[in-house]
Amino acid sequence: MPDADMPILFTYEWVPDFPRGYVRDLRIRWLFHEMGQPYRVETVTFAPKRADHLAMQPFGQVPAVRWRGRSWFETGAMLLGLASGHPTLLPEDRRADITEWLFAAANSVEMSTQPWILANASLAAPQIFGPAPASEVIERFAQRMKSKLGAMETVLTNRDWLAGGFTIADILMADVLRITGDKGGLEGYPVLQSYVARATARPAFLKAHADQMAHWHAADATRAAVA
Amino acid sequence: MPDADMPILFTYEWVPDFPRGYVRDLRIRWLFHEMGQPYRVETVTFAPKRADHLAMQPFGQVPAVRWRGRSWFETGAMLLGLASGHPTLLPEDRRADITEWLFAAANSVEMSTQPWILANASLAAPQIFGPAPASEVIERFAQRMKSKLGAMETVLTNRDWLAGGFTIADILMADVLRITGDKGGLEGYPVLQSYVARATARPAFLKAHADQMAHWHAADATRAAVA
């Protein structure tokens, strides 16, 4: 395959240990491995943000993707755009259901898990995540999260995947829930734990995770060589 | 138009004063008015959640829509699904850009504005919104919000709308920013203030807002008649 046809995935050149395995480029690596689509990685700086980075990704976040003459931002939009036409990851007759679950993951669910995750991160590392909320505030965040997790527990009780077979909706939802579970947020939700375990046992997830970790290890080696 | 072809928008039968004008059904009313599409309203209870409500909307939220043989949840997905084929609200050659901005509004932006809005709501009404975070925690929420608002201020500096002409992306982004602005969050962002003013001056927004307010007033009258 000529280089010009290969997607370029942009991620940070280096991050410290704590976000490794969680940087959102993993979702797009996962997609490409599910598609059997080779990709190559280019890097952007965390700070200061480069102009070419902000031109692709207005918030200066990662990932961004450049492929087929355009660049992409927001993982939900990338999943819909990059998987378009794929017969199993985004079957046209399930597009509406899949789109609903992508927004459910990106908005209803992650908007409820993120405050709880960040509050707990503040408890562990206030120098990075800012002052921790009081325990009764964190408890309120937990309640809001549990109302959404309880709904998802019901949804997934009698199905393996959200929209028929495994689709891009499961990439986003399972990754949002994986991050929550790794922080201890899925205790009491056995169905969601099984769902995350099922999703993250897929070879494409395992390759994506290994790819991301290899990227950070290579970045460490480059830093060590320069130092 | 026969009744069976008219979309049904589901919203709450009644809400107290504070969320009036902000309940998310407004976004879909706005869409229908932009489309010139008549719709009718049916109601669901806030609590307990009815089974037919949860069957359409797994989180028990509103809005839900039933149209053309299926039901819809998540406003981002509804906008993409219900406006499909519309030549100006969702032009096919801008679908990718529009999808990016819908996810940006639903995830990157609203995930940063919501914690700050809820924290301020807690300060005003802890009996409803739970205990308020300490001021230094709210300040951290404000910082996270401002990093996203600053990016959007740059994006909108030299354009009226996000993706060419006015599209469904502006319905979602402008409504997320309108709610933020009404809580005082857009101070120092004149471009975003202008964008919200421009969007909310559209006849379709004004009709949607009036429709929602009329719904609550009618609900008040029904309650008064029953009492």
CSV table of C-alpha atoms in Angstrom, one decimal:
chain,number,residue,atom,x,y,z
A,1,MET,CA,0.0,0.0,0.0
A,2,PRO,CA,1.5,3.4,-1.0
A,3,ASP,CA,2.3,5.6,1.9
A,4,ALA,CA,-0.2,8.3,0.8
A,5,ASP,CA,-3.1,5.9,1.3
A,6,MET,CA,-2.1,5.0,4.9
A,7,PRO,CA,-3.9,6.8,7.7
A,8,ILE,CA,-1.7,8.9,10.0
A,9,LEU,CA,-2.6,8.8,13.7
A,10,PHE,CA,-1.4,11.8,15.7
A,11,THR,CA,-0.7,11.3,19.4
A,12,TYR,CA,1.5,12.9,22.0
A,13,GLU,CA,5.3,12.4,21.7
A,14,TRP,CA,5.5,11.4,25.3
A,15,VAL,CA,3.3,11.3,28.4
A,16,PRO,CA,4.1,10.3,32.0
A,17,ASP,CA,3.1,6.9,33.4
A,18,PHE,CA,-0.4,7.5,34.7
A,19,PRO,CA,-2.3,8.1,31.4
A,20,ARG,CA,-0.4,5.3,29.6
A,21,GLY,CA,-2.9,2.8,28.3
A,22,TYR,CA,-5.7,5.4,28.5
A,23,VAL,CA,-4.7,8.0,26.0
A,24,ARG,CA,-7.6,8.2,23.5
A,25,ASP,CA,-5.6,7.4,20.5
A,26,LEU,CA,-6.1,3.8,21.7
A,27,ARG,CA,-9.7,3.9,20.4
A,28,ILE,CA,-8.5,4.7,16.9
A,29,ARG,CA,-5.7,2.1,17.0
A,30,TRP,CA,-8.4,-0.4,18.1
A,31,LEU,CA,-10.6,0.6,15.1
A,32,PHE,CA,-7.7,0.2,12.6
A,33,HIS,CA,-6.8,-3.2,14.0
A,34,GLU,CA,-10.5,-4.3,13.8
A,35,MET,CA,-10.4,-3.1,10.1
A,36,GLY,CA,-7.1,-4.7,9.4
A,37,GLN,CA,-6.0,-1.2,8.3
A,38,PRO,CA,-2.3,-0.4,8.7
A,39,TYR,CA,-1.6,3.1,10.0
A,40,ARG,CA,1.4,5.1,11.0
A,41,VAL,CA,1.9,7.4,14.0
A,42,GLU,CA,3.1,10.9,14.1
A,43,THR,CA,3.5,13.0,17.2
A,44,VAL,CA,2.5,16.3,18.6
A,45,THR,CA,3.7,18.1,21.7
A,46,PHE,CA,1.6,18.3,24.8
A,47,ALA,CA,2.7,21.9,25.5
A,48,PRO,CA,3.0,24.3,23.9
A,49,LYS,CA,0.5,23.2,21.3
A,50,ARG,CA,1.8,23.4,17.8
A,51,ALA,CA,-0.2,25.4,15.2
A,52,ASP,CA,-0.4,22.4,12.8
A,53,HIS,CA,-1.9,20.4,15.8
A,54,LEU,CA,-4.5,23.1,16.6
A,55,ALA,CA,-5.4,23.3,12.9
A,56,MET,CA,-6.4,19.6,13.0
A,57,GLN,CA,-7.7,19.5,16.6
A,58,PRO,CA,-9.1,22.8,17.8
A,59,PHE,CA,-8.8,21.8,21.5
A,60,GLY,CA,-5.2,20.7,21.2
A,61,GLN,CA,-6.2,17.1,22.2
A,62,VAL,CA,-5.3,13.8,20.7
A,63,PRO,CA,-6.0,11.8,18.7
A,64,ALA,CA,-6.2,13.4,15.3
A,65,VAL,CA,-6.2,11.5,12.1
A,66,ARG,CA,-5.2,12.4,8.6
A,67,TRP,CA,-6.5,10.1,5.9
A,68,ARG,CA,-8.0,10.3,2.4
A,69,GLY,CA,-7.3,14.0,2.0
A,70,ARG,CA,-8.8,15.3,5.2
A,71,SER,CA,-8.0,15.4,8.9
A,72,TRP,CA,-10.4,14.3,11.7
A,73,PHE,CA,-10.9,15.1,15.4
A,74,GLU,CA,-13.3,13.8,18.1
A,75,THR,CA,-13.1,10.0,18.4
A,76,GLY,CA,-16.9,9.5,18.0
A,77,ALA,CA,-16.8,11.4,14.7
A,78,MET,CA,-13.7,9.5,13.6
A,79,LEU,CA,-15.3,6.1,14.3
A,80,LEU,CA,-18.3,7.1,12.2
A,81,GLY,CA,-16.2,8.6,9.4
A,82,LEU,CA,-13.3,6.1,9.2
A,83,ALA,CA,-15.4,3.0,9.5
A,84,SER,CA,-18.0,4.2,7.0
A,85,GLY,CA,-18.8,1.4,4.6
A,86,HIS,CA,-17.4,-1.3,6.8
A,87,PRO,CA,-19.9,-4.2,6.7
A,88,THR,CA,-19.7,-5.3,10.3
A,89,LEU,CA,-18.2,-2.4,12.3
A,90,LEU,CA,-20.7,0.1,10.9
A,91,PRO,CA,-23.4,-1.8,9.0
A,92,GLU,CA,-25.6,0.7,7.2
A,93,ASP,CA,-28.8,-0.8,8.5
A,94,ARG,CA,-27.6,-0.3,12.1
A,95,ARG,CA,-26.2,3.2,11.6
A,96,ALA,CA,-28.9,4.9,13.6
A,97,ASP,CA,-28.6,2.5,16.6
A,98,ILE,CA,-24.8,2.8,16.5
A,99,THR,CA,-24.9,6.6,16.4
A,100,GLU,CA,-27.2,6.6,19.4
A,101,TRP,CA,-24.8,4.5,21.4
A,102,LEU,CA,-21.8,6.5,20.4
A,103,PHE,CA,-23.4,9.7,21.7
A,104,ALA,CA,-24.6,7.8,24.8
A,105,ALA,CA,-21.0,6.8,25.5
A,106,ALA,CA,-19.6,10.3,24.7
A,107,ASN,CA,-22.2,12.3,26.5
A,108,SER,CA,-24.6,10.5,28.9
A,109,VAL,CA,-22.1,8.0,30.2
A,110,GLU,CA,-18.7,9.7,30.0
A,111,MET,CA,-20.1,13.0,31.3
A,112,SER,CA,-21.2,11.0,34.4
A,113,THR,CA,-18.0,9.0,34.9
A,114,GLN,CA,-15.4,11.7,34.2
A,115,PRO,CA,-16.2,14.0,37.2
A,116,TRP,CA,-15.9,10.9,39.5
A,117,ILE,CA,-12.7,9.8,37.9
A,118,LEU,CA,-11.1,13.2,38.0
A,119,ALA,CA,-12.2,13.7,41.7
A,120,ASN,CA,-10.5,10.5,42.6
A,121,ALA,CA,-7.4,11.5,40.6
A,122,SER,CA,-7.4,14.7,42.6
A,123,LEU,CA,-7.3,12.7,45.9
A,124,ALA,CA,-4.3,10.8,44.7
A,125,ALA,CA,-2.4,13.6,42.9
A,126,PRO,CA,-3.8,17.1,43.7
A,127,GLN,CA,-0.6,18.6,42.3
A,128,ILE,CA,-1.7,17.4,38.9
A,129,PHE,CA,-5.5,17.3,39.0
A,130,GLY,CA,-6.2,20.1,41.4
A,131,PRO,CA,-7.7,20.2,44.9
A,132,ALA,CA,-9.9,17.2,45.7
A,133,PRO,CA,-13.6,17.8,46.3
A,134,ALA,CA,-14.9,16.8,49.8
A,135,SER,CA,-16.1,13.3,50.2
A,136,GLU,CA,-19.8,14.2,50.2
A,137,VAL,CA,-19.2,15.9,46.8
A,138,ILE,CA,-17.5,12.9,45.4
A,139,GLU,CA,-20.3,10.8,46.7
A,140,ARG,CA,-22.7,12.9,44.7
A,141,PHE,CA,-20.6,12.4,41.6
A,142,ALA,CA,-20.7,8.6,42.3
A,143,GLN,CA,-24.5,8.7,42.5
A,144,ARG,CA,-24.8,10.5,39.2
A,145,MET,CA,-22.4,7.9,37.7
A,146,LYS,CA,-24.3,5.0,39.1
A,147,SER,CA,-27.6,6.1,37.6
A,148,LYS,CA,-26.0,5.8,34.2
A,149,LEU,CA,-24.0,2.6,34.9
A,150,GLY,CA,-27.2,1.0,36.3
A,151,ALA,CA,-29.0,1.8,33.1
A,152,MET,CA,-26.1,0.3,31.0
A,153,GLU,CA,-26.1,-2.8,33.3
A,154,THR,CA,-29.8,-3.3,32.3
A,155,VAL,CA,-29.1,-2.6,28.6
A,156,LEU,CA,-26.3,-5.2,28.4
A,157,THR,CA,-27.9,-7.9,30.5
A,158,ASN,CA,-29.2,-9.9,27.6
A,159,ARG,CA,-26.8,-9.0,24.8
A,160,ASP,CA,-23.1,-9.2,24.1
A,161,TRP,CA,-22.8,-6.0,22.2
A,162,LEU,CA,-24.8,-2.8,21.9
A,163,ALA,CA,-26.1,-3.0,18.3
A,164,GLY,CA,-26.2,-6.6,17.1
A,165,GLY,CA,-22.6,-7.8,16.5
A,166,PHE,CA,-19.5,-6.0,17.7
A,167,THR,CA,-19.5,-2.4,16.2
A,168,ILE,CA,-17.8,0.9,16.6
A,169,ALA,CA,-20.3,1.7,19.3
A,170,ASP,CA,-18.7,-1.0,21.4
A,171,ILE,CA,-15.2,0.5,20.9
A,172,LEU,CA,-16.3,3.8,22.4
A,173,MET,CA,-18.6,2.5,25.1
A,174,ALA,CA,-16.3,-0.3,26.2
A,175,ASP,CA,-13.4,2.0,26.4
A,176,VAL,CA,-15.3,4.6,28.5
A,177,LEU,CA,-16.3,1.8,30.8
A,178,ARG,CA,-12.8,0.2,30.9
A,179,ILE,CA,-11.3,3.4,32.2
A,180,THR,CA,-14.1,3.7,34.8
A,181,GLY,CA,-13.6,0.0,35.8
A,182,ASP,CA,-9.8,0.4,36.1
A,183,LYS,CA,-10.4,3.2,38.6
A,184,GLY,CA,-12.8,1.0,40.6
A,185,GLY,CA,-16.0,2.4,39.3
A,186,LEU,CA,-17.6,-0.9,38.1
A,187,GLU,CA,-17.8,-2.6,41.5
A,188,GLY,CA,-21.4,-4.0,41.7
A,189,TYR,CA,-21.8,-4.1,38.0
A,190,PRO,CA,-21.0,-7.6,36.9
A,191,VAL,CA,-22.6,-7.3,33.5
A,192,LEU,CA,-20.5,-4.2,32.7
A,193,GLN,CA,-17.4,-6.0,34.0
A,194,SER,CA,-18.1,-8.9,31.6
A,195,TYR,CA,-18.8,-6.5,28.7
A,196,VAL,CA,-15.4,-4.8,29.2
A,197,ALA,CA,-13.6,-8.1,29.7
A,198,ARG,CA,-15.2,-9.4,26.4
A,199,ALA,CA,-14.3,-6.3,24.5
A,200,THR,CA,-10.7,-6.0,25.8
A,201,ALA,CA,-10.1,-9.7,25.1
A,202,ARG,CA,-10.4,-9.0,21.3
A,203,PRO,CA,-7.1,-9.3,19.5
A,204,ALA,CA,-7.6,-5.8,18.0
A,205,PHE,CA,-7.9,-4.3,21.5
A,206,LEU,CA,-4.8,-6.2,22.7
A,207,LYS,CA,-2.8,-5.1,19.7
A,208,ALA,CA,-4.0,-1.5,20.1
A,209,HIS,CA,-3.0,-1.4,23.7
A,210,ALA,CA,0.4,-3.0,23.0
A,211,ASP,CA,1.0,-0.5,20.2
A,212,GLN,CA,0.3,2.4,22.5
A,213,MET,CA,2.5,1.1,25.3
A,214,ALA,CA,5.3,0.4,22.8
A,215,HIS,CA,5.0,4.0,21.6
A,216,TRP,CA,5.6,5.3,25.2
A,217,HIS,CA,8.5,2.9,25.7
A,218,ALA,CA,10.1,4.1,22.5
A,219,ALA,CA,9.6,7.7,23.6
A,220,ASP,CA,11.3,6.9,27.0
A,221,ALA,CA,14.2,5.4,25.1
A,222,THR,CA,14.5,8.5,22.9
A,223,ARG,CA,14.5,10.7,25.9
A,224,ALA,CA,17.1,8.6,27.7
A,225,ALA,CA,19.3,8.7,24.6
A,226,VAL,CA,19.0,12.5,24.4
A,227,ALA,CA,19.6,13.0,28.1
B,1,MET,CA,-50.3,15.3,6.8
B,2,PRO,CA,-51.6,12.1,8.3
B,3,ASP,CA,-50.9,11.7,12.0
B,4,ALA,CA,-48.9,8.6,11.5
B,5,ASP,CA,-46.3,10.5,9.6
B,6,MET,CA,-45.9,13.2,12.2
B,7,PRO,CA,-42.9,12.8,14.6
B,8,ILE,CA,-43.8,12.5,18.3
B,9,LEU,CA,-41.5,14.3,20.7
B,10,PHE,CA,-41.5,12.9,24.3
B,11,THR,CA,-40.7,15.3,27.1
B,12,TYR,CA,-41.6,15.5,30.8
B,13,GLU,CA,-45.2,16.1,31.8
B,14,TRP,CA,-44.1,18.8,34.2
B,15,VAL,CA,-40.9,20.3,35.6
B,16,PRO,CA,-40.3,23.0,38.3
B,17,ASP,CA,-39.3,26.5,37.2
B,18,PHE,CA,-35.5,26.2,37.2
B,19,PRO,CA,-35.0,23.9,34.2
B,20,ARG,CA,-37.7,25.5,32.1
B,21,GLY,CA,-36.3,26.8,28.8
B,22,TYR,CA,-33.3,24.4,29.2
B,23,VAL,CA,-34.9,20.9,29.0
B,24,ARG,CA,-33.2,19.2,26.1
B,25,ASP,CA,-36.4,18.6,24.1
B,26,LEU,CA,-35.8,22.3,23.0
B,27,ARG,CA,-33.0,21.1,20.7
B,28,ILE,CA,-35.3,18.8,18.8
B,29,ARG,CA,-38.2,21.4,18.7
B,30,TRP,CA,-35.6,23.8,17.2
B,31,LEU,CA,-34.6,21.2,14.6
B,32,PHE,CA,-38.2,20.6,13.6
B,33,HIS,CA,-38.9,24.3,13.3
B,34,GLU,CA,-35.8,24.7,11.1
B,35,MET,CA,-37.1,21.9,9.0
B,36,GLY,CA,-40.6,23.2,8.9
B,37,GLN,CA,-41.7,19.8,10.2
B,38,PRO,CA,-44.8,19.8,12.4
B,39,TYR,CA,-44.6,17.5,15.4
B,40,ARG,CA,-46.7,16.6,18.4
B,41,VAL,CA,-45.7,16.2,22.0
B,42,GLU,CA,-46.4,13.3,24.3
B,43,THR,CA,-45.3,13.2,27.9
B,44,VAL,CA,-43.4,10.9,30.3
B,45,THR,CA,-43.2,11.0,34.0
B,46,PHE,CA,-40.0,12.3,35.7
B,47,ALA,CA,-40.3,9.6,38.5
B,48,PRO,CA,-41.0,6.8,38.6
B,49,LYS,CA,-39.8,6.1,35.0
B,50,ARG,CA,-42.4,4.3,33.0
B,51,ALA,CA,-41.4,1.1,31.2
B,52,ASP,CA,-42.4,2.5,27.7
B,53,HIS,CA,-40.1,5.5,28.4
B,54,LEU,CA,-37.1,3.3,29.4
B,55,ALA,CA,-37.7,1.2,26.3
B,56,MET,CA,-37.1,4.3,24.1
B,57,GLN,CA,-34.6,6.0,26.3
B,58,PRO,CA,-32.4,3.7,28.4
B,59,PHE,CA,-31.4,6.4,30.9
B,60,GLY,CA,-34.9,7.6,31.5
B,61,GLN,CA,-34.0,11.1,30.1
B,62,VAL,CA,-35.7,13.3,27.6
B,63,PRO,CA,-36.2,13.9,24.8
B,64,ALA,CA,-37.1,10.8,22.9
B,65,VAL,CA,-38.6,10.8,19.5
B,66,ARG,CA,-40.8,8.3,17.6
B,67,TRP,CA,-40.9,8.8,13.9
B,68,ARG,CA,-40.9,6.7,10.7
B,69,GLY,CA,-41.2,3.4,12.5
B,70,ARG,CA,-38.5,3.8,15.1
B,71,SER,CA,-37.7,5.7,18.3
B,72,TRP,CA,-34.6,7.8,18.9
B,73,PHE,CA,-32.6,8.8,21.9
B,74,GLU,CA,-29.5,11.1,22.4
B,75,THR,CA,-30.0,14.5,20.9
B,76,GLY,CA,-26.7,14.3,18.9
B,77,ALA,CA,-27.9,11.1,17.2
B,78,MET,CA,-31.4,12.5,16.7
B,79,LEU,CA,-30.0,15.5,14.9
B,80,LEU,CA,-28.0,13.3,12.6
B,81,GLY,CA,-30.8,10.9,12.0
B,82,LEU,CA,-33.8,13.2,11.8
B,83,ALA,CA,-32.1,15.8,9.6
B,84,SER,CA,-30.6,13.2,7.2
B,85,GLY,CA,-31.1,14.3,3.6
B,86,HIS,CA,-31.8,17.9,4.5
B,87,PRO,CA,-29.9,20.0,2.0
B,88,THR,CA,-28.8,22.9,4.4
B,89,LEU,CA,-29.1,21.5,7.9
B,90,LEU,CA,-27.1,18.4,7.1
B,91,PRO,CA,-25.6,18.7,3.6
B,92,GLU,CA,-24.0,15.4,2.7
B,93,ASP,CA,-20.7,17.0,1.7
B,94,ARG,CA,-20.3,18.6,5.2
B,95,ARG,CA,-21.4,15.5,7.1
B,96,ALA,CA,-18.0,14.7,8.4
B,97,ASP,CA,-17.4,18.3,9.7
B,98,ILE,CA,-20.8,18.5,11.2
B,99,THR,CA,-20.4,15.1,13.0
B,100,GLU,CA,-17.1,16.4,14.5
B,101,TRP,CA,-18.7,19.5,15.9
B,102,LEU,CA,-21.7,17.5,17.2
B,103,PHE,CA,-19.3,15.3,19.2
B,104,ALA,CA,-17.2,18.3,20.2
B,105,ALA,CA,-20.4,19.9,21.6
B,106,ALA,CA,-21.6,16.7,23.3
B,107,ASN,CA,-18.2,15.6,24.7
B,108,SER,CA,-15.3,18.1,24.7
B,109,VAL,CA,-17.4,21.2,25.4
B,110,GLU,CA,-20.4,20.0,27.5
B,111,MET,CA,-18.2,17.7,29.6
B,112,SER,CA,-16.2,20.8,30.6
B,113,THR,CA,-19.2,23.1,31.1
B,114,GLN,CA,-21.5,20.7,33.0
B,115,PRO,CA,-19.3,20.2,36.2
B,116,TRP,CA,-19.0,24.0,36.5
B,117,ILE,CA,-22.7,24.6,35.9
B,118,LEU,CA,-23.7,21.8,38.4
B,119,ALA,CA,-21.3,23.1,41.0
B,120,ASN,CA,-22.8,26.6,40.8
B,121,ALA,CA,-26.3,25.1,40.9
B,122,SER,CA,-25.2,23.3,44.2
B,123,LEU,CA,-24.2,26.6,45.6
B,124,ALA,CA,-27.6,28.0,44.9
B,125,ALA,CA,-29.7,24.9,45.8
B,126,PRO,CA,-27.8,22.2,47.6
B,127,GLN,CA,-31.1,20.5,48.5
B,128,ILE,CA,-31.6,19.8,44.8
B,129,PHE,CA,-28.1,19.5,43.4
B,130,GLY,CA,-26.2,18.1,46.4
B,131,PRO,CA,-23.4,19.7,48.5
B,132,ALA,CA,-21.4,22.4,46.8
B,133,PRO,CA,-17.7,21.8,46.1
B,134,ALA,CA,-15.3,24.2,47.8
B,135,SER,CA,-14.4,27.4,45.9
B,136,GLU,CA,-11.0,26.1,44.8
B,137,VAL,CA,-12.6,23.0,43.3
B,138,ILE,CA,-15.1,25.1,41.4
B,139,GLU,CA,-12.2,27.3,40.2
B,140,ARG,CA,-10.5,24.2,38.8
B,141,PHE,CA,-13.8,23.3,37.0
B,142,ALA,CA,-13.8,26.9,35.6
B,143,GLN,CA,-10.2,26.4,34.4
B,144,ARG,CA,-11.1,23.2,32.5
B,145,MET,CA,-14.2,24.9,31.0
B,146,LYS,CA,-12.2,28.0,30.0
B,147,SER,CA,-9.7,25.9,28.1
B,148,LYS,CA,-12.5,24.6,25.9
B,149,LEU,CA,-14.3,27.9,25.6
B,150,GLY,CA,-11.1,29.6,24.6
B,151,ALA,CA,-10.6,27.1,21.8
B,152,MET,CA,-14.2,27.7,20.6
B,153,GLU,CA,-13.7,31.5,20.8
B,154,THR,CA,-10.8,31.0,18.4
B,155,VAL,CA,-12.8,28.7,16.1
B,156,LEU,CA,-15.7,31.1,15.8
B,157,THR,CA,-13.7,34.3,15.4
B,158,ASN,CA,-13.9,34.4,11.7
B,159,ARG,CA,-17.0,32.5,10.9
B,160,ASP,CA,-20.7,32.8,11.7
B,161,TRP,CA,-21.4,29.0,11.9
B,162,LEU,CA,-19.3,25.9,12.5
B,163,ALA,CA,-19.6,24.1,9.2
B,164,GLY,CA,-20.4,26.6,6.4
B,165,GLY,CA,-24.0,27.7,6.7
B,166,PHE,CA,-26.2,27.1,9.8
B,167,THR,CA,-26.4,23.3,10.4
B,168,ILE,CA,-27.4,20.9,13.1
B,169,ALA,CA,-24.0,21.3,14.6
B,170,ASP,CA,-24.9,24.8,15.5
B,171,ILE,CA,-28.1,23.7,17.1
B,172,LEU,CA,-26.2,21.5,19.6
B,173,MET,CA,-23.1,23.7,20.1
B,174,ALA,CA,-25.1,27.0,20.5
B,175,ASP,CA,-27.5,25.3,22.9
B,176,VAL,CA,-24.6,24.0,25.1
B,177,LEU,CA,-23.1,27.5,25.0
B,178,ARG,CA,-26.4,29.2,25.7
B,179,ILE,CA,-26.9,27.2,28.9
B,180,THR,CA,-23.4,28.1,29.9
B,181,GLY,CA,-23.9,31.7,29.1
B,182,ASP,CA,-27.1,32.0,31.0
B,183,LYS,CA,-25.2,30.8,34.1
B,184,GLY,CA,-22.6,33.5,33.6
B,185,GLY,CA,-20.0,31.2,32.0
B,186,LEU,CA,-19.4,33.2,28.8
B,187,GLU,CA,-18.0,36.4,30.4
B,188,GLY,CA,-14.8,37.3,28.6
B,189,TYR,CA,-15.9,35.4,25.4
B,190,PRO,CA,-17.5,38.0,23.2
B,191,VAL,CA,-17.3,35.8,20.1
B,192,LEU,CA,-19.2,33.0,21.8
B,193,GLN,CA,-21.7,35.5,23.2
B,194,SER,CA,-22.3,36.8,19.6
B,195,TYR,CA,-22.6,33.2,18.3
B,196,VAL,CA,-25.2,32.3,20.9
B,197,ALA,CA,-27.1,35.6,20.2
B,198,ARG,CA,-27.1,34.9,16.5
B,199,ALA,CA,-28.3,31.4,16.9
B,200,THR,CA,-31.0,32.2,19.4
B,201,ALA,CA,-32.3,35.1,17.3
B,202,ARG,CA,-33.4,32.6,14.6
B,203,PRO,CA,-37.1,32.3,14.3
B,204,ALA,CA,-36.9,28.5,14.8
B,205,PHE,CA,-35.1,28.8,18.1
B,206,LEU,CA,-37.6,31.4,19.3
B,207,LYS,CA,-40.6,29.2,18.3
B,208,ALA,CA,-38.9,26.2,20.0
B,209,HIS,CA,-38.4,28.1,23.2
B,210,ALA,CA,-41.9,29.4,23.2
B,211,ASP,CA,-43.3,26.0,22.5
B,212,GLN,CA,-41.4,24.5,25.5
B,213,MET,CA,-42.5,27.3,27.8
B,214,ALA,CA,-46.1,26.9,26.6
B,215,HIS,CA,-45.9,23.2,27.4
B,216,TRP,CA,-44.9,23.9,31.0
B,217,HIS,CA,-47.6,26.6,31.4
B,218,ALA,CA,-50.2,24.2,30.2
B,219,ALA,CA,-48.9,21.6,32.6
B,220,ASP,CA,-49.3,24.1,35.4
B,221,ALA,CA,-52.9,24.8,34.4
B,222,THR,CA,-53.7,21.1,34.4
B,223,ARG,CA,-52.2,20.7,37.8
B,224,ALA,CA,-54.1,23.7,39.1
B,225,ALA,CA,-57.4,22.3,37.7
B,226,VAL,CA,-56.8,18.9,39.3
B,227,ALA,CA,-55.8,20.4,42.7
